XYZ file of C-alpha atoms in Angstrom:
224
model
C -82.449 29.071 19.218
C -78.794 29.016 17.345
C -77.223 32.236 15.735
C -78.127 33.686 12.469
C -74.626 33.934 10.293
C -75.572 36.213 7.557
C -72.480 35.483 5.276
C -71.255 37.495 2.133
C -68.848 35.326 -0.164
C -68.970 35.291 -4.155
C -66.987 31.828 -4.667
C -70.034 29.320 -4.406
C -67.171 26.470 -4.108
C -65.196 28.377 -0.630
C -69.240 28.979 0.281
C -70.791 25.624 -0.363
C -67.527 24.356 2.146
C -68.354 27.353 5.069
C -71.808 27.135 5.192
C -72.033 24.131 5.644
C -69.247 23.683 8.611
C -70.586 26.538 10.644
C -74.381 24.966 9.509
C -73.190 21.635 10.920
C -71.863 23.685 14.203
C -75.301 24.333 14.658
C -75.567 27.998 13.573
C -78.656 29.409 11.273
C -76.258 30.780 7.721
C -77.638 32.719 5.552
C -75.617 33.310 2.658
C -75.410 35.969 -0.021
C -73.016 36.164 -3.496
C -72.808 39.995 -3.223
C -72.754 42.956 -0.796
C -75.991 44.363 -2.855
C -79.178 42.863 -0.410
C -76.942 43.104 2.125
C -78.190 46.176 4.191
C -81.853 44.052 4.109
C -81.098 40.391 4.809
C -78.869 41.921 7.945
C -81.143 43.312 10.791
C -82.854 39.503 11.093
C -78.841 38.390 11.798
C -76.419 38.243 15.134
C -73.193 38.661 13.197
C -72.508 38.995 9.881
C -69.343 37.257 7.679
C -68.205 38.780 5.121
C -65.801 38.595 2.268
C -63.096 41.437 1.875
C -63.389 41.087 -2.179
C -66.478 41.325 -4.269
C -68.437 41.401 -6.981
C -69.635 45.417 -7.521
C -69.395 46.464 -3.670
C -66.457 45.146 -1.606
C -66.127 44.499 1.306
C -65.123 47.530 2.851
C -67.793 49.042 1.883
C -70.692 47.237 2.318
C -68.668 46.935 6.356
C -69.082 50.837 6.639
C -71.802 51.067 5.795
C -73.616 48.108 7.266
C -71.678 49.416 10.734
C -73.372 52.689 10.542
C -76.743 51.203 10.686
C -76.144 48.153 13.322
C -73.463 49.276 14.826
C -74.068 46.671 17.289
C -74.400 44.205 14.551
C -70.586 42.217 14.735
C -68.734 41.860 11.934
C -65.600 39.312 11.259
C -64.288 40.697 8.076
C -62.470 37.421 5.338
C -59.469 38.173 3.566
C -56.568 37.301 1.599
C -55.089 40.760 1.841
C -52.282 40.681 4.621
C -50.846 43.694 4.684
C -51.523 45.490 7.788
C -53.090 49.195 5.583
C -55.561 46.015 3.945
C -55.973 44.659 8.001
C -56.161 48.646 9.693
C -58.524 49.509 7.672
C -60.948 46.888 8.430
C -60.683 47.138 11.251
C -62.194 50.363 11.306
C -65.257 49.342 11.313
C -65.543 45.090 12.072
C -65.193 43.500 14.788
C -62.692 40.565 13.409
C -60.739 40.518 10.755
C -59.318 36.350 9.304
C -56.967 36.287 7.087
C -57.990 33.131 3.976
C -56.771 30.391 4.035
C -58.302 29.779 7.684
C -58.881 26.451 9.742
C -62.843 26.214 9.766
C -62.605 25.800 13.794
C -60.296 28.826 13.671
C -63.523 30.754 12.038
C -65.652 29.073 14.257
C -64.405 30.054 17.692
C -63.687 33.348 16.299
C -67.503 33.936 15.502
C -68.480 32.277 19.067
C -66.351 34.895 21.041
C -67.910 37.683 19.206
C -70.862 36.566 19.885
C -70.060 35.902 23.102
C -69.220 39.409 23.501
C -72.387 40.959 21.554
C -74.431 38.489 24.662
C -76.255 36.366 21.001
C -74.202 33.734 21.999
C -76.058 30.333 21.353
C -76.937 28.863 25.136
C -75.700 25.553 25.520
C -78.363 23.616 26.293
C -81.927 24.103 24.566
C -84.499 23.172 26.029
C -87.828 22.122 23.664
C -90.315 20.924 26.283
C -89.825 18.092 28.428
C -86.302 17.531 25.637
C -82.318 18.855 26.729
C -81.102 19.962 24.097
C -77.351 20.009 23.728
C -76.786 21.313 20.184
C -72.665 20.654 20.003
C -72.680 17.440 22.722
C -75.374 16.174 19.313
C -76.935 14.951 22.616
C -80.304 14.720 23.732
C -81.831 14.098 27.671
C -84.773 13.713 28.091
C -85.929 15.462 32.044
C -88.906 12.640 32.651
C -86.441 10.831 32.810
C -83.172 11.241 32.336
C -82.024 9.099 29.807
C -80.614 10.054 27.060
C -82.474 10.003 23.903
C -80.802 7.402 20.538
C -81.712 8.839 17.646
C -80.633 7.335 13.719
C -78.053 9.539 11.624
C -81.397 10.280 9.365
C -83.612 10.788 12.318
C -81.042 13.407 14.044
C -80.980 15.547 10.371
C -84.297 16.063 10.341
C -84.856 16.617 14.367
C -81.250 18.926 14.358
C -83.001 20.611 10.574
C -86.354 21.205 12.200
C -84.435 23.184 15.046
C -82.129 25.754 13.079
C -85.510 26.975 11.965
C -87.004 26.516 15.240
C -90.361 28.285 15.008
C -90.443 28.448 11.552
C -92.990 26.254 9.211
C -90.836 24.151 6.792
C -92.146 22.324 3.898
C -91.494 18.571 3.053
C -89.350 19.512 0.536
C -87.274 21.302 2.562
C -86.141 18.901 4.545
C -85.920 15.942 2.111
C -83.359 18.470 -0.071
C -82.371 19.518 3.390
C -81.352 15.952 4.449
C -81.551 13.655 1.688
C -79.427 15.831 -1.017
C -81.769 15.464 -3.613
C -84.698 16.348 -4.995
C -88.337 15.251 -3.689
C -90.564 13.614 -5.276
C -95.006 14.142 -4.456
C -96.363 11.662 -2.566
C -93.433 10.618 -0.800
C -93.630 8.833 1.814
C -89.707 8.312 3.394
C -90.231 12.075 5.298
C -92.815 11.473 7.213
C -92.158 7.572 7.654
C -89.137 8.850 9.520
C -91.340 11.650 11.587
C -93.111 8.426 13.212
C -90.176 6.648 13.965
C -88.344 10.159 15.670
C -91.615 10.989 17.372
C -91.694 7.627 18.638
C -88.140 8.238 20.164
C -89.062 12.272 21.957
C -92.796 12.486 22.121
C -94.837 11.970 25.560
C -97.757 10.837 23.591
C -96.450 10.131 19.622
C -100.058 10.155 18.725
C -100.704 13.581 20.062
C -97.055 15.587 18.914
C -96.465 18.209 21.194
C -92.643 19.260 20.161
C -92.745 18.210 16.150
C -96.027 19.696 15.009
C -97.513 18.597 11.687
C -98.693 21.815 9.127
C -101.097 20.130 7.135
C -100.122 20.345 2.993
C -97.252 21.501 4.199
C -95.366 20.490 6.708
C -93.404 20.044 10.334
C -92.534 22.689 12.479
C -90.181 22.171 15.601
C -92.231 24.584 18.235
C -89.549 26.588 21.412
């Protein structure tokens, strides 16, 4: 299962860019615009990415409280402050300190290092029934046949979205809006058609699916 990251950043443009990049890399991202609910959300996350300059409680205060409450939870600080005193203050409780501006690939690499250290890194290969799913390579292999499963762009994004929320029931509205980027209209059959074609490619018996479960009246779920 993908690691879940708690991302605390008040700047909307930066937040959308970073969270989108991390989601594209297969992470589940919970994005907060302030640190007020950090202690409520953190216990269900594998790592915290914390901006220093926040409204209300600053990142140093939020980070210190998180580390006191959850000492094993890795914390990565993001800050435009480059002074050595700021870095030393941050590293008294944080596990890494990245200065802005930063390249998103560097951020991803640092996250992976911290997750490996804490034992929370996502597995190289996710096994779901007869499928081997290599998320980093965007590749799916059918163990029964040894062949690679070829999906269209929309099929891949639907499946990837459900995998990021493994074992969770996702509504039709949530899936459609995440994949198509526009509001879902009640009665629209587009998602249902894509799910049907997706099942034909990944299920042993598309008429009796084992991987993508229909939750009647709500949406769909992929079970581990």
